[in-house]
PDB file of C-alpha atoms and ligand atoms in Angstrom:
ATOM      1  CA  MET A1437      -0.036  -0.084  -0.062  1.00 57.00           C
ATOM      2  CA  SER A1438       1.692   3.021  -1.078  1.00 84.00           C
ATOM      3  CA  ARG A1439       0.727   6.172   0.656  1.00 97.00           C
ATOM      4  CA  LYS A1440       2.308   9.492  -0.220  1.00 98.00           C
ATOM      5  CA  LYS A1441       3.976  10.737   2.733  1.00 98.00           C
ATOM      6  CA  ILE A1442       2.850  13.878   4.605  1.00 98.00           C
ATOM      7  CA  VAL A1443       5.267  16.229   6.489  1.00 98.00           C
ATOM      8  CA  ALA A1444       3.216  19.335   7.780  1.00 99.00           C
ATOM      9  CA  GLY A1445       5.277  22.199   9.954  1.00 99.00           C
ATOM     10  CA  ASN A1446       3.011  23.585  12.626  1.00 98.00           C
ATOM     11  CA  TRP A1447       4.289  26.852  13.631  1.00 99.00           C
ATOM     12  CA  LYS A1448       2.123  27.426  16.703  1.00 98.00           C
ATOM     13  CA  MET A1449       2.061  30.774  18.187  1.00 98.00           C
ATOM     14  CA  ASN A1450       5.292  31.951  16.418  1.00 98.00           C
ATOM     15  CA  LEU A1451       7.370  34.076  14.145  1.00 98.00           C
ATOM     16  CA  ASP A1452       6.184  37.670  12.867  1.00 98.00           C
ATOM     17  CA  ARG A1453       4.811  38.542   9.224  1.00 98.00           C
ATOM     18  CA  ALA A1454       8.559  39.049   7.901  1.00 98.00           C
ATOM     19  CA  LYS A1455       9.968  35.993   9.451  1.00 98.00           C
ATOM     20  CA  ALA A1456       6.677  34.138   8.358  1.00 98.00           C
ATOM     21  CA  LYS A1457       7.603  35.181   4.680  1.00 98.00           C
ATOM     22  CA  GLU A1458      10.825  34.400   4.871  1.00 98.00           C
ATOM     23  CA  LEU A1459      10.687  31.173   6.454  1.00 98.00           C
ATOM     24  CA  THR A1460       7.741  30.227   3.396  1.00 98.00           C
ATOM     25  CA  ALA A1461      10.099  31.447   0.699  1.00 98.00           C
ATOM     26  CA  ALA A1462      12.942  29.425   1.743  1.00 98.00           C
ATOM     27  CA  VAL A1463      10.929  26.195   2.252  1.00 98.00           C
ATOM     28  CA  ALA A1464       9.689  26.892  -1.610  1.00 98.00           C
ATOM     29  CA  ALA A1465      12.957  27.746  -3.188  1.00 98.00           C
ATOM     30  CA  ARG A1466      13.846  24.042  -1.607  1.00 98.00           C
ATOM     31  CA  ARG A1467      11.031  22.306  -1.904  1.00 97.00           C
ATOM     32  CA  GLY A1468      12.829  20.254  -4.427  1.00 97.00           C
ATOM     33  CA  GLU A1469      15.011  18.599  -1.918  1.00 97.00           C
ATOM     34  CA  ALA A1470      12.009  16.880  -1.121  1.00 97.00           C
ATOM     35  CA  ALA A1471      10.175  16.485  -4.236  1.00 97.00           C
ATOM     36  CA  ALA A1472       7.883  12.881  -3.519  1.00 97.00           C
ATOM     37  CA  VAL A1473       6.811  14.548  -0.028  1.00 98.00           C
ATOM     38  CA  GLU A1474       3.564  16.472   0.409  1.00 98.00           C
ATOM     39  CA  LEU A1475       4.702  19.465   2.487  1.00 98.00           C
ATOM     40  CA  VAL A1476       2.315  21.494   4.414  1.00 99.00           C
ATOM     41  CA  LEU A1477       2.980  24.970   6.273  1.00 99.00           C
ATOM     42  CA  CYS A1478       0.441  25.917   8.907  1.00 99.00           C
ATOM     43  CA  PRO A1479       1.048  29.217  10.251  1.00 99.00           C
ATOM     44  CA  PRO A1480      -0.740  31.258  13.013  1.00 98.00           C
ATOM     45  CA  ALA A1481      -4.404  32.413  11.373  1.00 98.00           C
ATOM     46  CA  VAL A1482      -3.416  35.998  10.873  1.00 98.00           C
ATOM     47  CA  TYR A1483      -0.200  35.039   8.944  1.00 98.00           C
ATOM     48  CA  VAL A1484      -2.056  32.233   6.863  1.00 98.00           C
ATOM     49  CA  GLU A1485      -2.673  34.905   3.949  1.00 98.00           C
ATOM     50  CA  THR A1486       0.938  35.949   4.079  1.00 98.00           C
ATOM     51  CA  VAL A1487       2.016  32.449   3.845  1.00 98.00           C
ATOM     52  CA  GLY A1488      -0.228  31.715   0.873  1.00 98.00           C
ATOM     53  CA  THR A1489       0.564  34.868  -0.927  1.00 98.00           C
ATOM     54  CA  THR A1490       3.981  33.902  -0.746  1.00 98.00           C
ATOM     55  CA  LEU A1491       3.713  30.303  -2.017  1.00 98.00           C
ATOM     56  CA  THR A1492       1.451  31.769  -4.705  1.00 98.00           C
ATOM     57  CA  ALA A1493       4.171  34.115  -5.951  1.00 98.00           C
ATOM     58  CA  ALA A1494       6.699  31.295  -5.588  1.00 98.00           C
ATOM     59  CA  LYS A1495       4.484  28.989  -7.707  1.00 98.00           C
ATOM     60  CA  SER A1496       4.997  26.254  -5.236  1.00 98.00           C
ATOM     61  CA  ASP A1497       2.715  23.465  -4.702  1.00 98.00           C
ATOM     62  CA  VAL A1498       3.828  23.603  -1.115  1.00 98.00           C
ATOM     63  CA  GLY A1499       0.027  23.401   0.835  1.00 98.00           C
ATOM     64  CA  LEU A1500      -1.161  25.673   3.260  1.00 99.00           C
ATOM     65  CA  GLY A1501      -3.199  25.074   6.451  1.00 99.00           C
ATOM     66  CA  ALA A1502      -4.340  26.356   9.682  1.00 99.00           C
ATOM     67  CA  GLN A1503      -4.035  25.511  13.179  1.00 98.00           C
ATOM     68  CA  ASN A1504      -7.364  25.441  14.305  1.00 98.00           C
ATOM     69  CA  MET A1505     -11.150  26.816  13.317  1.00 98.00           C
ATOM     70  CA  LEU A1506     -14.632  26.816  14.789  1.00 98.00           C
ATOM     71  CA  ASP A1507     -17.052  24.323  13.177  1.00 98.00           C
ATOM     72  CA  LYS A1508     -19.747  27.111  12.048  1.00 98.00           C
ATOM     73  CA  ALA A1509     -19.499  28.954   8.997  1.00 97.00           C
ATOM     74  CA  SER A1510     -20.612  32.251  10.269  1.00 98.00           C
ATOM     75  CA  GLY A1511     -22.099  33.988  12.942  1.00 98.00           C
ATOM     76  CA  ALA A1512     -21.734  35.408  16.538  1.00 98.00           C
ATOM     77  CA  PHE A1513     -18.722  33.851  17.741  1.00 98.00           C
ATOM     78  CA  THR A1514     -16.087  36.333  18.483  1.00 98.00           C
ATOM     79  CA  GLY A1515     -12.109  35.865  17.687  1.00 97.00           C
ATOM     80  CA  GLU A1516     -13.417  32.574  15.985  1.00 98.00           C
ATOM     81  CA  VAL A1517     -12.324  31.474  12.240  1.00 98.00           C
ATOM     82  CA  ALA A1518     -14.633  29.974   9.960  1.00 98.00           C
ATOM     83  CA  PRO A1519     -13.663  27.163   7.472  1.00 98.00           C
ATOM     84  CA  PRO A1520     -14.952  29.020   4.469  1.00 98.00           C
ATOM     85  CA  MET A1521     -12.392  31.788   5.666  1.00 98.00           C
ATOM     86  CA  LEU A1522      -9.774  29.446   5.787  1.00 98.00           C
ATOM     87  CA  VAL A1523     -10.713  28.363   2.148  1.00 98.00           C
ATOM     88  CA  ASP A1524     -11.104  31.936   0.744  1.00 98.00           C
ATOM     89  CA  LEU A1525      -7.322  32.501   2.173  1.00 98.00           C
ATOM     90  CA  GLY A1526      -6.371  29.182   0.199  1.00 98.00           C
ATOM     91  CA  CYS A1527      -6.125  26.844   2.920  1.00 98.00           C
ATOM     92  CA  GLN A1528      -6.353  23.381   2.110  1.00 98.00           C
ATOM     93  CA  TYR A1529      -5.355  21.749   5.151  1.00 99.00           C
ATOM     94  CA  VAL A1530      -6.611  22.271   8.906  1.00 99.00           C
ATOM     95  CA  ILE A1531      -4.885  21.022  12.087  1.00 99.00           C
ATOM     96  CA  LEU A1532      -7.529  19.624  14.637  1.00 99.00           C
ATOM     97  CA  GLY A1533      -7.896  18.641  18.046  1.00 98.00           C
ATOM     98  CA  HIS A1534      -3.788  19.473  18.878  1.00 98.00           C
ATOM     99  CA  SER A1535      -3.360  18.586  22.387  1.00 98.00           C
ATOM    100  CA  GLU A1536      -2.320  22.181  23.177  1.00 98.00           C
ATOM    101  CA  ARG A1537      -6.426  23.035  22.204  1.00 98.00           C
ATOM    102  CA  ARG A1538      -7.051  19.970  24.080  1.00 97.00           C
ATOM    103  CA  THR A1539      -5.331  20.682  27.057  1.00 96.00           C
ATOM    104  CA  LEU A1540      -4.805  24.586  27.286  1.00 97.00           C
ATOM    105  CA  PHE A1541      -8.210  25.204  25.638  1.00 97.00           C
ATOM    106  CA  GLY A1542     -10.660  22.577  27.217  1.00 97.00           C
ATOM    107  CA  GLU A1543     -11.422  20.787  23.737  1.00 98.00           C
ATOM    108  CA  ILE A1544     -13.232  17.442  23.609  1.00 98.00           C
ATOM    109  CA  ASP A1545     -13.182  14.790  21.306  1.00 98.00           C
ATOM    110  CA  ALA A1546     -16.859  15.646  20.543  1.00 98.00           C
ATOM    111  CA  ALA A1547     -15.708  19.009  19.439  1.00 98.00           C
ATOM    112  CA  VAL A1548     -13.156  18.010  17.547  1.00 98.00           C
ATOM    113  CA  ASN A1549     -15.452  15.501  15.965  1.00 98.00           C
ATOM    114  CA  MET A1550     -17.824  18.554  14.747  1.00 98.00           C
ATOM    115  CA  LYS A1551     -15.083  20.497  13.282  1.00 98.00           C
ATOM    116  CA  THR A1552     -13.727  17.584  11.341  1.00 98.00           C
ATOM    117  CA  LYS A1553     -17.032  17.308   9.787  1.00 98.00           C
ATOM    118  CA  ALA A1554     -17.001  21.107   8.986  1.00 98.00           C
ATOM    119  CA  ALA A1555     -13.549  21.053   7.393  1.00 98.00           C
ATOM    120  CA  LEU A1556     -14.241  18.106   5.321  1.00 98.00           C
ATOM    121  CA  ALA A1557     -17.599  19.742   4.456  1.00 98.00           C
ATOM    122  CA  ALA A1558     -16.020  22.859   3.511  1.00 98.00           C
ATOM    123  CA  GLY A1559     -13.410  20.760   1.444  1.00 98.00           C
ATOM    124  CA  LEU A1560     -10.261  21.070   3.752  1.00 98.00           C
ATOM    125  CA  VAL A1561      -8.127  18.238   4.888  1.00 98.00           C
ATOM    126  CA  PRO A1562      -8.191  17.751   8.611  1.00 99.00           C
ATOM    127  CA  ILE A1563      -5.163  16.772  10.388  1.00 99.00           C
ATOM    128  CA  VAL A1564      -6.681  15.009  13.501  1.00 99.00           C
ATOM    129  CA  CYS A1565      -4.221  14.971  16.517  1.00 98.00           C
ATOM    130  CA  VAL A1566      -4.400  12.510  19.171  1.00 98.00           C
ATOM    131  CA  GLY A1567      -1.981  11.204  22.000  1.00 98.00           C
ATOM    132  CA  GLU A1568      -1.528  10.254  25.250  1.00 98.00           C
ATOM    133  CA  THR A1569       0.084  11.736  28.418  1.00 97.00           C
ATOM    134  CA  LEU A1570       2.960  10.433  30.092  1.00 96.00           C
ATOM    135  CA  GLU A1571       0.774   9.549  33.228  1.00 97.00           C
ATOM    136  CA  GLU A1572      -1.507   7.947  30.933  1.00 97.00           C
ATOM    137  CA  ARG A1573       1.605   5.879  29.167  1.00 97.00           C
ATOM    138  CA  GLU A1574       2.755   5.076  32.794  1.00 96.00           C
ATOM    139  CA  ALA A1575      -0.261   3.784  34.004  1.00 98.00           C
ATOM    140  CA  ASP A1576      -0.502   1.498  30.428  1.00 98.00           C
ATOM    141  CA  ARG A1577      -3.371   3.664  29.384  1.00 98.00           C
ATOM    142  CA  THR A1578      -2.169   4.469  25.853  1.00 98.00           C
ATOM    143  CA  ALA A1579      -4.189   1.962  23.966  1.00 98.00           C
ATOM    144  CA  ALA A1580      -7.517   3.103  25.847  1.00 98.00           C
ATOM    145  CA  VAL A1581      -6.509   7.032  25.496  1.00 98.00           C
ATOM    146  CA  VAL A1582      -5.860   6.994  21.951  1.00 98.00           C
ATOM    147  CA  SER A1583      -8.646   4.462  20.669  1.00 98.00           C
ATOM    148  CA  GLY A1584     -11.176   7.031  22.786  1.00 98.00           C
ATOM    149  CA  GLN A1585      -9.944   9.804  20.936  1.00 98.00           C
ATOM    150  CA  VAL A1586      -9.557   8.170  17.160  1.00 98.00           C
ATOM    151  CA  GLN A1587     -13.391   6.770  17.749  1.00 98.00           C
ATOM    152  CA  GLY A1588     -14.866  10.103  19.245  1.00 98.00           C
ATOM    153  CA  SER A1589     -12.750  12.327  16.973  1.00 98.00           C
ATOM    154  CA  LEU A1590     -13.911  10.511  13.935  1.00 98.00           C
ATOM    155  CA  ALA A1591     -17.112   9.287  14.846  1.00 97.00           C
ATOM    156  CA  GLY A1592     -19.667   9.054  11.966  1.00 97.00           C
ATOM    157  CA  LEU A1593     -17.444   9.736   8.524  1.00 98.00           C
ATOM    158  CA  SER A1594     -18.103   8.086   5.806  1.00 97.00           C
ATOM    159  CA  PRO A1595     -15.339   6.037   4.394  1.00 97.00           C
ATOM    160  CA  ALA A1596     -14.908   8.444   1.598  1.00 97.00           C
ATOM    161  CA  ASP A1597     -14.414  11.269   4.017  1.00 98.00           C
ATOM    162  CA  LEU A1598     -12.349   9.236   6.584  1.00 98.00           C
ATOM    163  CA  GLU A1599     -10.120   8.525   3.544  1.00 97.00           C
ATOM    164  CA  LYS A1600      -9.140  12.224   3.052  1.00 98.00           C
ATOM    165  CA  VAL A1601      -8.480  12.594   6.708  1.00 98.00           C
ATOM    166  CA  VAL A1602      -5.012  12.835   7.901  1.00 99.00           C
ATOM    167  CA  VAL A1603      -4.404  11.230  11.822  1.00 99.00           C
ATOM    168  CA  ALA A1604      -1.082  12.754  13.469  1.00 98.00           C
ATOM    169  CA  TYR A1605      -0.426  10.689  16.721  1.00 98.00           C
ATOM    170  CA  GLU A1606       1.367  12.970  18.815  1.00 98.00           C
ATOM    171  CA  PRO A1607       2.211  11.703  22.307  1.00 98.00           C
ATOM    172  CA  VAL A1608       1.914  14.426  24.820  1.00 97.00           C
ATOM    173  CA  TRP A1609       5.169  13.590  26.752  1.00 97.00           C
ATOM    174  CA  ALA A1610       7.104  13.957  23.665  1.00 97.00           C
ATOM    175  CA  ILE A1611       5.697  17.688  22.449  1.00 96.00           C
ATOM    176  CA  GLY A1612       8.403  20.542  23.246  1.00 94.00           C
ATOM    177  CA  THR A1613      10.197  18.390  25.241  1.00 95.00           C
ATOM    178  CA  GLY A1614      13.395  16.957  23.140  1.00 93.00           C
ATOM    179  CA  LYS A1615      11.897  13.398  24.326  1.00 93.00           C
ATOM    180  CA  VAL A1616      11.080  11.788  21.017  1.00 93.00           C
ATOM    181  CA  ALA A1617       9.033   8.341  20.930  1.00 94.00           C
ATOM    182  CA  THR A1618      11.290   5.350  19.926  1.00 97.00           C
ATOM    183  CA  PRO A1619      10.620   4.168  16.532  1.00 98.00           C
ATOM    184  CA  GLU A1620       9.031   1.005  18.163  1.00 98.00           C
ATOM    185  CA  GLN A1621       6.828   2.890  20.460  1.00 97.00           C
ATOM    186  CA  ALA A1622       5.656   5.396  17.506  1.00 98.00           C
ATOM    187  CA  GLN A1623       4.850   2.206  15.240  1.00 98.00           C
ATOM    188  CA  GLU A1624       2.858   0.337  17.678  1.00 98.00           C
ATOM    189  CA  VAL A1625       0.377   3.122  18.237  1.00 98.00           C
ATOM    190  CA  HIS A1626       0.349   3.982  14.637  1.00 98.00           C
ATOM    191  CA  ALA A1627      -0.996   0.347  14.025  1.00 98.00           C
ATOM    192  CA  LEU A1628      -3.309   0.489  16.777  1.00 98.00           C
ATOM    193  CA  ILE A1629      -4.728   3.676  14.830  1.00 98.00           C
ATOM    194  CA  ARG A1630      -4.756   1.983  11.615  1.00 98.00           C
ATOM    195  CA  GLY A1631      -6.813  -0.934  12.867  1.00 98.00           C
ATOM    196  CA  LEU A1632      -9.192   1.343  14.556  1.00 98.00           C
ATOM    197  CA  LEU A1633      -9.683   2.913  11.108  1.00 98.00           C
ATOM    198  CA  ALA A1634     -10.183  -0.440   9.772  1.00 97.00           C
ATOM    199  CA  LYS A1635     -12.739  -1.174  12.143  1.00 96.00           C
ATOM    200  CA  LEU A1636     -14.450   2.254  11.675  1.00 95.00           C
ATOM    201  CA  SER A1637     -14.470   1.549   7.736  1.00 96.00           C
ATOM    202  CA  SER A1638     -12.743  -1.278   5.957  1.00 97.00           C
ATOM    203  CA  PRO A1639      -9.100  -2.535   5.886  1.00 98.00           C
ATOM    204  CA  GLU A1640      -8.271  -1.091   2.515  1.00 97.00           C
ATOM    205  CA  VAL A1641      -9.743   2.411   3.386  1.00 97.00           C
ATOM    206  CA  ALA A1642      -7.558   2.351   6.761  1.00 98.00           C
ATOM    207  CA  GLY A1643      -5.031   1.665   4.246  1.00 98.00           C
ATOM    208  CA  ARG A1644      -5.128   4.698   2.322  1.00 98.00           C
ATOM    209  CA  VAL A1645      -5.133   6.850   5.469  1.00 98.00           C
ATOM    210  CA  ARG A1646      -1.766   8.866   6.385  1.00 98.00           C
ATOM    211  CA  ILE A1647      -0.769   8.404  10.226  1.00 98.00           C
ATOM    212  CA  GLN A1648       1.808  11.383  11.038  1.00 98.00           C
ATOM    213  CA  TYR A1649       3.850  11.186  13.887  1.00 98.00           C
ATOM    214  CA  GLY A1650       4.348  14.083  15.941  1.00 98.00           C
ATOM    215  CA  GLY A1651       6.818  15.110  19.014  1.00 98.00           C
ATOM    216  CA  SER A1652      10.197  16.455  18.881  1.00 97.00           C
ATOM    217  CA  VAL A1653      10.644  15.027  15.507  1.00 98.00           C
ATOM    218  CA  LYS A1654      14.273  16.452  14.213  1.00 98.00           C
ATOM    219  CA  PRO A1655      16.177  15.989  11.128  1.00 98.00           C
ATOM    220  CA  ASP A1656      18.534  12.937  13.315  1.00 97.00           C
ATOM    221  CA  ASN A1657      15.712  11.381  14.342  1.00 97.00           C
ATOM    222  CA  ALA A1658      13.068  11.671  11.580  1.00 98.00           C
ATOM    223  CA  ALA A1659      14.719   8.745   9.187  1.00 98.00           C
ATOM    224  CA  ASP A1660      14.166   6.164  12.242  1.00 98.00           C
ATOM    225  CA  LEU A1661      10.730   7.132  12.262  1.00 98.00           C
ATOM    226  CA  ALA A1662       9.933   6.926   8.440  1.00 98.00           C
ATOM    227  CA  ARG A1663      11.455   3.739   8.312  1.00 98.00           C
ATOM    228  CA  GLN A1664       8.233   2.616   9.954  1.00 98.00           C
ATOM    229  CA  PRO A1665       5.906   0.665   8.064  1.00 98.00           C
ATOM    230  CA  ASP A1666       3.020   2.805   9.680  1.00 98.00           C
ATOM    231  CA  ILE A1667       4.513   6.067   9.993  1.00 98.00           C
ATOM    232  CA  ASP A1668       3.384   8.359   6.754  1.00 98.00           C
ATOM    233  CA  GLY A1669       4.945  11.258   7.985  1.00 98.00           C
ATOM    234  CA  ALA A1670       5.297  14.431  10.712  1.00 98.00           C
ATOM    235  CA  LEU A1671       3.546  17.012  12.390  1.00 98.00           C
ATOM    236  CA  VAL A1672       6.856  19.124  13.210  1.00 98.00           C
ATOM    237  CA  GLY A1673       6.706  21.827  15.895  1.00 98.00           C
ATOM    238  CA  GLY A1674       9.696  23.758  16.919  1.00 98.00           C
ATOM    239  CA  ALA A1675      11.833  22.133  13.914  1.00 98.00           C
ATOM    240  CA  SER A1676       9.436  23.384  11.369  1.00 98.00           C
ATOM    241  CA  LEU A1677      10.569  27.013  12.286  1.00 98.00           C
ATOM    242  CA  LYS A1678      14.174  26.406  10.356  1.00 98.00           C
ATOM    243  CA  ALA A1679      13.908  25.655   6.610  1.00 98.00           C
ATOM    244  CA  ASP A1680      16.982  23.598   7.098  1.00 98.00           C
ATOM    245  CA  ASP A1681      15.313  21.469  10.123  1.00 98.00           C
ATOM    246  CA  PHE A1682      11.915  21.172   8.170  1.00 98.00           C
ATOM    247  CA  LEU A1683      13.467  20.345   5.043  1.00 98.00           C
ATOM    248  CA  GLY A1684      15.995  17.796   6.600  1.00 98.00           C
ATOM    249  CA  ILE A1685      13.021  16.164   8.225  1.00 98.00           C
ATOM    250  CA  ALA A1686      10.952  16.394   4.856  1.00 98.00           C
ATOM    251  CA  LYS A1687      13.696  14.469   2.970  1.00 98.00           C
ATOM    252  CA  ALA A1688      14.058  12.104   5.724  1.00 98.00           C
ATOM    253  CA  PHE A1689      10.786  10.676   4.536  1.00 98.00           C
ATOM    254  CA  GLY A1690      11.376  10.721   0.719  1.00 93.00           C
TER     255      GLY A1690
HETATM  256  P1  13P B3131       7.577  19.809  18.582  1.00 50.10           P
HETATM  257  O1  13P B3131       8.196  19.269  17.188  1.00 50.10           O
HETATM  258  O2  13P B3131       8.070  20.936  18.860  1.00 50.10           O
HETATM  259  O3  13P B3131       7.798  18.761  19.717  1.00 50.10           O
HETATM  260  O4  13P B3131       6.056  19.894  18.444  1.00 50.10           O
HETATM  261  C1  13P B3131       4.928  18.684  17.882  1.00 50.10           C
HETATM  262  C2  13P B3131       3.781  19.588  17.869  1.00 50.10           C
HETATM  263  O5  13P B3131       2.959  19.535  18.808  1.00 50.10           O
HETATM  264  C3  13P B3131       3.087  19.666  16.596  1.00 50.10           C
HETATM  265  O6  13P B3131       2.037  19.876  16.164  1.00 50.10           O
END
């Protein structure tokens, strides 16, 4: 089963407009170094347009994504961003249910599920994040927690929609800590997720879903992760803020 690898940069709440432009231009210019890999940049919402126009000016096929959105198309939702607005700016992807959204902003699986459906309805590819905390891993609850998140976040999707989703497995203890999961630890959970997706749809559909790993991915640990059969790319935080590191990771998946 050949799945196109996908490496996305989650810039989180970093950079300014000039630096966002500079980084985008650098990634676009060096895109050929990882030509076989789908690349996506996910800047803060206020810089999505800048990144989009920079990519267009460079005639680049690097994808554009947001880091969050609301599940409503418009209305009285102060401070929120609607799926059609992201589409309007040229977004093709949106990260949903990131652990920072779940833990800092109280997003629960049901909300992630509604957002996932709204993203698909708007024509966006949702990058749906799941992952256990250190406490949960140490209590041997990884499988239960990740299963609950996958089933809750992706409930009720048709097989055709499920196939479009990208799942990102991001163990919370590995995010921003420099403590990457071992390739074996990651593969074990990725295989579990693919098994769940098969139950939600069929083995054929599950075999086409891309599952990214996220959590302290760096150029020097990406190749070992990339060798695992169920790791189809990376969702990169800190290392996506440097073109060298981001491209280095992308190349490892090429
Ligand atoms: P780091 O790569 O900085 O650990 O962040 C991972 C992440 O949260 C990507 O969404």
